[in-house]
Amino acid sequence: MLELRCWLARLVSLQGVLVFCLGLGAASAQAWGDKPSAKDQPDVAALMATEIEAQMVALQLEVAEGRKTTRHRLPEALIGFYAQREYRPIWDRSERLEQLIGSLETLEADGLTPDDYYVKQLRLALPLLGSNSPADVPTRVADELRATNAYLYALYHLYNGKVDPAGLDSHWNFDPHDMSPIADSARIAESVESGQIPQLFEKIRPQHVIYRSFKAGLVHYRLLAAQGGWPSLPAGPTLKPCMVDPVVAILRQRLQITGEYSPPALLDAAGLSPAQKCLGTTSLATSSAGLIESTSDDATTDNVVTTNNDAAGSDNTALVVAASSASSAPAIDPNQVFDEYLVEAVKRFQREQYLEVDGAIGPATRAALNISVQSRIDQIRVNLDRARWLLHNIPNDMVLVDVAGFKITYVKAGLPVWRSRVQVGMAYRTSPIFKSEINYITLNPTWTVPPTILRKDVLPKIRKDVGYLHKNRMRVLDSSGKEINPANVNWSSPGNVTIRQDAGEGAALGKAVIRFPNSYAVYLHDTPHQKLFDKSQRAFSSGCIRVERALELVELLLADTPSWDADAINTALAAGKTRNVTLAKRVPILLAYWTVDALSETQIAFKPDIYARDAAVLAALNRSN
């Protein structure tokens, strides 16, 4: 809101002149001994309108000169707002301003900061609304413009996001959404006058289950923060099932707080506790720590320990646990036993965090468990803004690639009809985030090695063994596209050559490529690297998107293209000839980046920030307007 601060500075300089002129009029009336009549009282609303018009004329000149350029064009919106009102103030009633303040305060639930919208200053403006003193006109005009700016900014940020994604990512090509179908200048003003500001705010938020889920997650994690968050696990060796360690009790508490772990019934059908079931099949020698002396005063008590279960969040009921068949064996705190129920809770946590699901607490799982509740709150706020970037006017038919989630969804008529796993670009060869339209499919594709992959990956292998080309069915082409003998190339400095891999078994692009216009040479494709789909985190490619079960997606995309059913596709593949098939109807494709998953309308999970992009968004989100 830099422009608003400039206007306020000008208002301060004008205030003295206005008060001086008004003072002269009052002094003249007193000099003649007359009391000002009602008709002689200055029209404060008219004075404010005159000053607002002057401010808008000045702003219009700055816009025309290019000194006021923003991605959201809010200066123009402000000028239009007051022009259609003939510059009359709109925040001249306390109930209107109070409703605006209340609506701005609800932005906290959207991950925005109400103080960025001058909530505190607007509260200070309330007492002056009843003033008819000409001396207060400059201050009231400043408050008026401040309120309208806060109103417009809030609406824009709810609709398009506060952060400018194009300023953070050069690949970004999603255009800001046009607000006018929901809120043009007339409707924005009418919502104020009719007392419908909260309704307009709600209408302009993304109306999507993902947004509702993220908001619910923000409420939940803020509640956890208010309750003290969760404990961190200290550094130490890997914790494995049925180990006994004091850290296991902390782990149990950590997962109970966030809901992955729920205390089971103390005994199973055979009368055994979870700890007993573990220790009955595992030697106590597997314990890394945690052996505690029995607290019983009865020296003849056999295999008994009384333990406090506070660490697991349960009550203080004494629990009797058989620790060993030997009466002299030390007793074990069952909270410190990594039992089967806790193992399942760890696996659930690992699945939701895109970690390797082994039920053990290694370095990666420990690091994810130790991410603070405040960091998770920040992560949700970042993804709420990403949701505002994308979730308006989502196409009913589209292919959505969730890059950080390593998954792809085909949506028809607004409903997901097909899902699969993908492999995306490595951290140093990231998959770009953009939108396009799928326009054709290549069956039995050849692969022209991109320059970066040629330089960094392929040439070193050729220099080591020129036979690499033959083994991988690769041809060498000169600048005119003519094939040349690899033996005639100086591979230390090959010059302007192209390497192309033939289609066939083991080809880099598999059996099909799904293509869409873009300047990054990125596409969806089949792959011979099928085993990599079993990994939890799948950032393995050089930027393109490798799709598991890619031929299923090909069949779905060609469903509306005459003569290209499953049999026709299989026949073309069996022929082995490279063939391009144009879609009868283009299908939008969105490559998106989220680090929070919406599991339901009320439940979320977190993903790794594989491209380390959250920090920049958070910094911009926390920056004052």
XYZ file of C-alpha atoms in Angstrom:
625
model
C 0.000 0.000 0.000
C 2.846 2.404 -0.799
C 0.547 4.619 -2.861
C -1.745 5.083 0.140
C 1.141 6.293 2.247
C 2.004 8.859 -0.443
C -1.575 10.165 -0.434
C -1.551 10.429 3.329
C 1.627 12.490 3.188
C 0.018 14.866 0.719
C -3.062 15.128 2.902
C -0.946 16.208 5.858
C 0.545 19.032 3.782
C -2.909 20.119 2.615
C -4.404 19.982 6.069
C -2.819 23.213 7.236
C -4.082 25.154 4.211
C -7.612 23.809 4.549
C -7.817 24.527 8.268
C -6.400 28.017 7.709
C -9.045 28.844 5.067
C -11.860 27.469 7.183
C -10.505 29.379 10.148
C -10.629 32.637 8.192
C -14.307 32.085 7.481
C -15.080 31.435 11.107
C -13.042 34.451 12.211
C -14.885 36.716 9.778
C -18.243 35.585 11.123
C -17.112 36.252 14.681
C -15.731 39.679 13.724
C -19.179 40.717 12.544
C -20.748 39.293 15.648
C -22.916 36.851 13.737
C -23.626 33.272 14.709
C -23.261 30.922 11.749
C -26.645 29.675 10.631
C -27.369 26.068 9.707
C -27.176 26.922 6.035
C -23.817 28.563 6.612
C -22.375 25.411 8.205
C -19.831 23.850 5.850
C -20.945 20.656 4.075
C -18.302 18.225 5.353
C -19.338 15.483 2.922
C -18.943 17.911 0.007
C -15.541 19.000 1.295
C -14.481 15.371 1.541
C -15.728 14.644 -1.978
C -13.748 17.590 -3.326
C -10.577 16.389 -1.633
C -11.134 12.759 -2.720
C -11.566 13.933 -6.311
C -8.318 15.882 -6.110
C -6.551 12.800 -4.812
C -7.980 10.622 -7.596
C -7.003 13.153 -10.282
C -3.446 13.160 -8.920
C -3.418 9.361 -8.838
C -4.744 9.193 -12.403
C -1.826 11.341 -13.571
C 0.628 9.031 -11.837
C -0.976 5.979 -13.432
C -0.867 7.641 -16.859
C 2.818 8.449 -16.371
C 3.513 4.842 -15.435
C 4.511 5.634 -11.866
C 1.743 3.444 -10.459
C 2.047 -0.013 -11.934
C 1.069 -3.096 -9.946
C 0.120 -6.631 -10.936
C -3.364 -6.143 -9.518
C -4.086 -2.680 -11.046
C -5.648 -1.567 -7.775
C -4.873 2.134 -8.344
C -7.163 2.013 -11.382
C -9.744 0.109 -9.327
C -9.634 2.793 -6.636
C -10.084 5.572 -9.192
C -13.012 3.751 -10.789
C -14.579 3.048 -7.416
C -14.754 6.732 -6.483
C -15.513 7.996 -9.986
C -18.712 5.957 -10.164
C -19.656 7.385 -6.741
C -18.918 10.967 -7.865
C -16.192 10.915 -5.198
C -18.622 10.755 -2.279
C -17.192 9.061 0.823
C -18.562 5.617 1.633
C -17.124 4.946 5.091
C -19.103 7.741 6.714
C -21.125 5.462 8.983
C -19.689 3.591 11.932
C -21.617 0.394 11.205
C -20.024 0.175 7.751
C -16.505 0.663 9.039
C -17.075 -1.754 11.923
C -18.318 -4.389 9.490
C -15.234 -3.884 7.327
C -12.971 -4.208 10.350
C -14.729 -7.407 11.397
C -14.407 -8.845 7.893
C -10.716 -7.952 7.719
C -10.154 -9.752 11.009
C -11.546 -12.957 9.474
C -8.588 -12.972 7.073
C -6.519 -14.584 9.808
C -8.425 -17.811 9.082
C -7.166 -17.526 5.484
C -3.552 -17.372 6.617
C -3.373 -13.615 6.008
C -2.457 -10.972 8.602
C -5.288 -8.537 9.460
C -2.832 -5.823 10.504
C -1.579 -5.727 6.896
C -4.972 -4.188 6.116
C -4.744 -1.357 8.648
C -7.175 -2.859 11.146
C -5.627 -0.991 14.081
C -5.649 2.362 12.256
C -9.221 1.853 11.110
C -10.346 1.293 14.687
C -8.812 4.648 15.571
C -10.831 6.221 12.765
C -14.193 5.264 14.269
C -14.519 8.195 16.741
C -14.095 10.787 13.980
C -16.963 9.491 11.848
C -19.491 11.624 13.699
C -17.429 14.791 13.379
C -18.820 17.712 11.377
C -15.741 19.838 11.952
C -14.058 21.035 8.774
C -10.773 20.754 10.631
C -11.167 16.956 10.652
C -11.742 16.693 6.886
C -8.124 15.905 5.918
C -7.874 13.171 8.556
C -11.236 11.733 7.585
C -10.265 11.654 3.905
C -7.073 9.821 4.819
C -9.092 7.323 6.847
C -11.601 6.994 3.996
C -8.935 6.142 1.443
C -7.182 3.839 3.881
C -10.401 1.887 4.424
C -11.162 1.598 0.703
C -7.621 0.470 -0.053
C -7.789 -2.145 2.694
C -11.136 -3.314 1.317
C -9.886 -3.619 -2.265
C -6.594 -5.231 -1.293
C -8.359 -7.797 0.882
C -10.743 -8.734 -1.927
C -7.911 -9.036 -4.421
C -5.739 -11.107 -2.078
C -8.613 -13.475 -1.309
C -9.213 -13.948 -5.008
C -5.707 -14.040 -6.486
C -3.398 -14.477 -3.512
C -1.265 -11.920 -1.733
C 2.039 -13.149 -3.168
C 2.869 -12.590 -6.831
C 3.942 -16.062 -8.066
C 5.384 -14.679 -11.288
C 7.842 -12.685 -9.207
C 9.109 -15.897 -7.604
C 9.054 -18.295 -10.555
C 10.077 -17.310 -14.082
C 8.159 -20.301 -15.488
C 4.831 -19.106 -14.059
C 2.284 -18.432 -16.814
C -1.034 -18.487 -14.949
C -2.818 -15.164 -15.453
C -4.422 -13.393 -12.466
C -8.123 -14.124 -12.301
C -10.595 -11.478 -13.400
C -12.639 -10.469 -10.366
C -15.287 -8.547 -12.282
C -17.777 -11.429 -12.655
C -17.962 -11.566 -8.854
C -17.160 -8.031 -7.755
C -17.052 -5.034 -10.078
C -16.899 -1.456 -8.719
C -20.662 -1.133 -8.449
C -21.077 -4.422 -6.576
C -18.171 -3.662 -4.270
C -19.776 -0.349 -3.308
C -23.258 -1.872 -3.044
C -21.944 -4.537 -0.642
C -20.773 -1.759 1.695
C -24.001 0.215 1.499
C -26.219 -2.851 1.998
C -24.161 -4.298 4.847
C -23.058 -7.349 2.834
C -19.261 -7.125 3.233
C -18.907 -10.520 5.013
C -20.994 -12.183 2.311
C -18.812 -10.688 -0.439
C -15.643 -11.825 1.334
C -17.016 -15.343 1.590
C -18.134 -15.392 -2.042
C -14.772 -14.254 -3.343
C -12.777 -16.910 -1.484
C -11.989 -20.057 -3.524
C -15.061 -22.284 -3.410
C -13.120 -25.530 -3.456
C -12.738 -28.483 -1.108
C -8.948 -28.045 -1.074
C -9.286 -24.505 0.272
C -11.774 -25.574 2.927
C -9.448 -28.396 3.941
C -6.436 -26.091 4.256
C -8.448 -23.632 6.357
C -9.609 -26.421 8.668
C -6.014 -27.609 8.964
C -4.884 -24.113 9.910
C -7.472 -23.981 12.712
C -6.379 -27.396 13.979
C -2.654 -26.686 14.025
C -3.127 -23.285 15.619
C -5.064 -25.059 18.362
C -2.184 -27.510 18.793
C 0.197 -24.558 19.024
C -1.961 -22.943 21.712
C -1.785 -26.212 23.645
C 1.992 -26.240 23.520
C 2.697 -28.120 20.294
C 4.572 -31.405 20.515
C 7.907 -32.626 21.910
C 11.013 -33.133 19.786
C 12.869 -36.411 19.631
C 16.508 -36.109 20.694
C 19.251 -37.277 18.357
C 20.104 -40.916 18.639
C 20.297 -44.274 16.876
C 17.549 -45.587 14.621
C 14.571 -46.859 16.604
C 13.206 -50.163 15.325
C 10.128 -52.234 16.208
C 10.232 -53.885 19.636
C 13.227 -51.859 20.780
C 13.099 -50.432 24.297
C 14.261 -46.831 24.646
C 13.162 -43.762 26.659
C 12.789 -41.906 23.346
C 9.972 -44.304 22.404
C 7.823 -42.753 25.138
C 8.429 -39.305 23.582
C 7.589 -40.727 20.146
C 4.336 -42.147 21.485
C 3.346 -38.769 22.927
C 4.350 -36.960 19.728
C 2.156 -39.132 17.519
C -0.767 -39.119 19.926
C -0.849 -35.310 19.841
C -1.115 -35.224 16.035
C -3.533 -38.151 15.875
C -1.545 -40.945 14.246
C -1.425 -42.966 17.467
C -4.348 -43.959 19.672
C -3.776 -46.004 22.836
C -5.054 -49.561 22.312
C -6.833 -51.732 24.845
C -4.337 -52.710 27.491
C -4.697 -56.454 26.898
C -5.510 -58.505 23.824
C -7.708 -61.615 23.688
C -4.852 -63.705 25.051
C -4.428 -61.366 27.998
C -1.190 -59.835 26.731
C -0.356 -56.152 26.575
C 1.302 -54.682 23.422
C 4.614 -54.507 25.291
C 4.333 -58.145 26.381
C 3.654 -59.247 22.811
C 6.828 -57.493 21.716
C 9.065 -58.727 24.496
C 7.731 -62.240 24.253
C 9.395 -62.661 20.870
C 12.325 -60.298 21.176
C 15.370 -60.579 23.384
C 15.902 -57.835 25.918
C 19.341 -57.492 24.401
C 17.767 -55.454 21.573
C 17.103 -52.656 24.047
C 19.268 -49.607 23.453
C 18.265 -48.180 26.822
C 15.270 -47.943 29.064
C 15.766 -50.777 31.505
C 14.480 -49.539 34.859
C 14.601 -51.117 38.280
C 11.331 -52.435 39.704
C 9.573 -49.995 41.991
C 7.851 -52.804 43.896
C 8.694 -53.103 47.601
C 7.950 -56.836 47.480
C 11.233 -58.563 46.761
C 9.382 -61.768 45.879
C 7.213 -60.177 43.172
C 7.841 -62.027 39.911
C 8.225 -60.162 36.596
C 6.307 -57.036 37.634
C 6.786 -53.319 37.066
C 4.488 -50.439 37.878
C 4.817 -47.538 35.441
C 3.329 -44.097 34.933
C 1.715 -43.736 31.514
C 1.715 -39.931 31.395
C 4.273 -39.938 28.570
C 1.747 -41.601 26.304
C -1.005 -39.224 27.230
C -2.996 -41.817 29.213
C -3.917 -41.902 32.885
C -1.788 -42.973 35.827
C -3.213 -46.486 36.107
C -0.551 -48.975 37.150
C 0.257 -51.441 34.420
C 1.661 -54.870 35.196
C 4.072 -56.130 32.584
C 5.918 -59.420 32.425
C 9.495 -58.463 31.632
C 11.240 -61.819 31.793
C 10.864 -65.312 33.201
C 13.742 -64.639 35.562
C 12.720 -63.023 38.863
C 15.970 -61.048 38.985
C 15.434 -59.367 35.576
C 15.055 -55.587 35.581
C 11.598 -54.168 34.930
C 10.728 -52.308 31.719
C 8.476 -49.286 31.306
C 5.905 -50.357 28.657
C 5.758 -46.788 27.319
C 9.355 -47.271 26.223
C 8.560 -50.400 24.186
C 8.230 -49.800 20.434
C 5.144 -52.015 20.165
C 3.099 -52.965 17.093
C 0.502 -50.222 17.586
C 3.177 -47.562 17.678
C 4.819 -49.103 14.609
C 1.530 -48.758 12.686
C 1.246 -45.137 13.841
C 4.775 -44.466 12.557
C 3.920 -46.072 9.212
C 0.841 -43.879 8.885
C 2.958 -40.816 9.602
C 5.540 -41.931 7.038
C 2.933 -42.533 4.339
C 1.406 -39.096 4.845
C 4.835 -37.437 4.827
C 6.031 -39.194 1.633
C 8.742 -41.050 3.578
C 9.897 -44.624 3.159
C 7.330 -46.705 5.040
C 9.398 -49.034 7.204
C 7.975 -48.334 10.666
C 11.425 -47.332 11.985
C 12.639 -43.934 13.179
C 15.664 -43.177 11.038
C 17.155 -39.728 10.320
C 14.533 -38.682 7.727
C 11.537 -39.710 9.838
C 13.052 -38.164 12.971
C 13.620 -34.886 11.104
C 10.008 -34.834 9.883
C 8.703 -35.565 13.389
C 10.777 -32.687 14.767
C 9.383 -30.026 12.442
C 7.745 -27.552 14.806
C 4.047 -26.785 14.961
C 4.766 -23.168 13.955
C 6.580 -24.371 10.843
C 3.546 -26.490 9.956
C 1.280 -23.458 10.447
C 3.509 -21.462 8.106
C 3.415 -24.313 5.586
C -0.396 -24.278 5.594
C -0.454 -20.486 5.148
C 1.887 -20.756 2.157
C -0.346 -23.334 0.519
C -3.505 -21.337 1.209
C -1.978 -18.562 -0.890
C -1.037 -21.082 -3.585
C -4.650 -22.245 -3.513
C -5.786 -18.679 -4.130
C -3.458 -18.518 -7.147
C -5.050 -21.536 -8.812
C -8.431 -22.591 -7.508
C -10.712 -20.130 -9.293
C -12.234 -21.284 -12.568
C -10.545 -24.692 -12.548
C -11.425 -26.485 -15.834
C -13.989 -29.254 -15.551
C -11.812 -31.453 -17.769
C -8.065 -31.400 -17.121
C -4.917 -33.301 -16.287
C -3.459 -32.127 -12.962
C 0.145 -32.941 -12.089
C 0.910 -32.511 -8.382
C 4.685 -32.122 -8.641
C 5.556 -32.157 -4.920
C 3.062 -34.981 -4.365
C 4.492 -37.122 -7.196
C 1.015 -37.865 -8.541
C -1.230 -37.170 -11.504
C -5.031 -36.962 -11.779
C -7.275 -36.900 -14.824
C -10.459 -34.954 -14.111
C -13.613 -35.248 -16.220
C -16.717 -33.160 -15.537
C -15.115 -31.963 -12.327
C -14.542 -35.477 -10.923
C -11.305 -37.500 -10.792
C -11.610 -40.516 -13.096
C -7.990 -41.719 -13.092
C -5.000 -41.363 -10.800
C -1.436 -42.541 -10.919
C 2.068 -41.927 -9.619
C 4.699 -39.842 -11.376
C 8.420 -39.192 -11.255
C 9.376 -35.522 -11.471
C 12.501 -33.441 -11.964
C 15.421 -33.642 -9.593
C 16.109 -30.707 -7.264
C 18.703 -29.304 -9.680
C 16.583 -30.031 -12.784
C 13.182 -29.051 -11.500
C 9.919 -29.650 -13.309
C 8.471 -26.221 -14.167
C 5.098 -25.047 -12.859
C 2.833 -23.826 -15.658
C -0.338 -24.536 -17.603
C -0.900 -25.616 -21.192
C -3.166 -27.852 -23.312
C -2.451 -31.412 -24.403
C -2.725 -31.401 -28.180
C -1.166 -34.640 -29.467
C 0.352 -37.960 -28.465
C 3.392 -39.698 -29.900
C 3.320 -43.502 -30.004
C 6.643 -45.378 -30.193
C 8.546 -42.112 -29.680
C 12.156 -41.504 -30.517
C 14.118 -39.417 -28.046
C 16.280 -36.486 -29.035
C 18.703 -35.983 -26.160
C 18.263 -32.444 -24.773
C 21.439 -30.289 -24.707
C 21.776 -30.271 -20.922
C 21.396 -34.046 -20.619
C 23.753 -34.510 -23.563
C 26.418 -32.355 -21.951
C 26.093 -33.578 -18.370
C 25.031 -37.207 -18.736
C 25.491 -38.717 -22.183
C 28.797 -37.278 -23.412
C 30.768 -38.485 -20.364
C 29.470 -42.014 -21.002
C 30.322 -41.869 -24.723
C 33.840 -40.609 -23.970
C 34.306 -43.552 -21.655
C 32.876 -46.079 -24.149
C 31.668 -45.116 -27.631
C 29.847 -48.425 -27.686
C 27.329 -46.819 -25.320
C 25.594 -45.421 -28.416
C 25.026 -48.815 -30.038
C 23.948 -50.465 -26.785
C 21.255 -47.817 -26.338
C 20.160 -47.646 -30.008
C 21.367 -44.050 -30.348
C 22.172 -42.378 -33.652
C 24.448 -39.364 -34.199
C 23.115 -36.635 -36.507
C 24.884 -33.588 -37.917
C 23.442 -30.059 -38.013
C 21.416 -30.899 -41.145
C 19.886 -34.011 -39.571
C 22.029 -36.481 -41.544
C 23.253 -39.562 -39.682
C 27.031 -39.778 -39.252
C 29.389 -42.480 -38.049
C 30.183 -42.084 -34.328
C 33.770 -43.150 -35.040
C 34.248 -40.012 -37.131
C 33.322 -37.659 -34.284
C 35.863 -36.080 -31.958
C 33.970 -36.736 -28.732
C 36.250 -34.458 -26.741
C 34.767 -31.594 -28.750
C 31.867 -33.014 -30.789
C 30.593 -29.704 -32.102
C 27.005 -29.262 -33.236
C 25.816 -32.858 -33.207
C 22.463 -34.288 -32.156
C 21.936 -37.677 -30.569
C 18.633 -39.447 -31.096
C 17.494 -42.705 -29.540
C 15.319 -45.058 -31.614
C 11.986 -46.284 -30.279
C 11.860 -49.769 -28.841
C 12.376 -51.804 -25.714
C 14.026 -49.811 -22.964
C 13.673 -46.491 -24.792
C 13.941 -43.474 -22.495
C 10.415 -42.277 -23.317
C 8.806 -45.688 -23.169
C 5.922 -46.401 -25.510
C 4.159 -43.027 -25.546
C 4.648 -39.301 -25.016
C 1.823 -36.917 -24.137
C 2.689 -33.511 -25.582
C 1.590 -29.932 -24.930
C 3.058 -26.593 -26.087
C 5.666 -25.108 -23.753
C 9.085 -23.505 -23.975
C 10.741 -25.916 -21.521
C 10.725 -29.107 -23.647
C 8.694 -30.762 -20.890
C 6.051 -33.443 -21.490
C 4.445 -36.501 -19.903
C 5.823 -39.859 -20.944
C 6.039 -43.558 -20.290
C 9.306 -44.865 -18.822
C 11.348 -48.063 -18.504
C 12.249 -47.047 -14.942
C 9.184 -48.685 -13.407
C 10.786 -49.758 -10.117
C 11.344 -46.143 -9.141
C 7.582 -45.688 -8.767
C 7.789 -47.726 -5.586
C 9.885 -45.015 -3.928
C 8.032 -42.597 -1.646
C 9.809 -39.534 -2.995
C 10.224 -39.669 -6.764
C 12.307 -36.712 -7.956
C 14.403 -38.654 -10.473
C 13.829 -37.153 -13.927
C 15.545 -34.314 -15.761
C 12.397 -32.187 -15.733
C 9.836 -34.178 -17.690
C 7.059 -36.107 -15.966
C 7.362 -39.893 -16.044
C 3.910 -41.446 -15.677
C 3.110 -44.860 -14.251
C 0.531 -46.709 -16.407
C 0.922 -44.002 -19.029
C -0.924 -46.012 -21.706
C -4.093 -45.920 -19.587
C -3.963 -42.128 -19.679
C -3.295 -42.197 -23.431
C -6.454 -44.246 -23.952
C -8.519 -41.825 -21.841
C -7.179 -38.776 -23.667
C -7.946 -40.320 -27.063
C -11.447 -41.432 -26.075
C -13.007 -38.522 -27.991
C -10.730 -38.954 -31.025
C -12.375 -41.068 -33.753
C -10.741 -44.391 -34.676
C -8.436 -44.395 -31.642
C -9.807 -46.905 -29.189
C -7.674 -49.326 -27.152
C -7.359 -51.820 -30.029
C -6.157 -49.131 -32.435
C -3.597 -47.897 -29.922
C -2.257 -51.421 -29.337
C -2.072 -52.100 -33.059
C -0.076 -48.922 -33.649
C 2.284 -49.760 -30.785
C 2.838 -53.283 -32.088
C 3.792 -51.910 -35.514
C 6.781 -50.209 -33.883
C 6.562 -47.146 -36.101
C 6.682 -43.677 -34.578
C 3.311 -42.005 -35.026
C 1.741 -38.733 -33.870
C -1.978 -38.698 -33.026
C -3.716 -35.322 -32.715
C -6.447 -35.087 -30.077
C -9.885 -34.189 -31.415
C -10.276 -31.928 -28.378
C -7.399 -30.375 -26.478
C -7.247 -31.118 -22.770
C -5.948 -28.491 -20.299
C -2.972 -29.559 -18.212
C -1.848 -27.896 -14.987
C 1.505 -28.559 -13.335
C 1.048 -27.398 -9.745
C 3.242 -27.334 -6.637
C 1.669 -27.956 -3.213
C 3.401 -28.970 0.003
C 0.166 -29.746 1.857
C -2.273 -32.508 0.945
C -6.029 -32.203 1.440
C -7.019 -35.647 2.683
C -10.616 -34.566 3.337
C -12.537 -31.381 4.126
C -11.167 -31.457 7.663
C -7.871 -33.349 7.438
C -4.536 -32.436 5.873
C -1.077 -33.962 5.582
C 2.298 -32.472 4.748
C 4.700 -33.136 1.890
C 8.414 -32.465 1.627
C 9.276 -29.152 -0.024
C 11.365 -30.921 -2.669
C 12.320 -27.718 -4.516
C 12.732 -25.565 -1.375
C 10.138 -23.024 -2.549
C 8.084 -22.500 0.602
C 10.541 -20.103 2.270
C 10.333 -17.499 -0.508
C 6.527 -17.606 -0.550
C 6.394 -17.305 3.242
C 8.731 -14.316 3.245
C 6.571 -12.544 0.661
C 3.413 -13.513 2.528
C 4.770 -12.022 5.765
C 5.858 -8.801 4.077
C 3.625 -5.837 4.871
C 1.686 -4.349 1.970
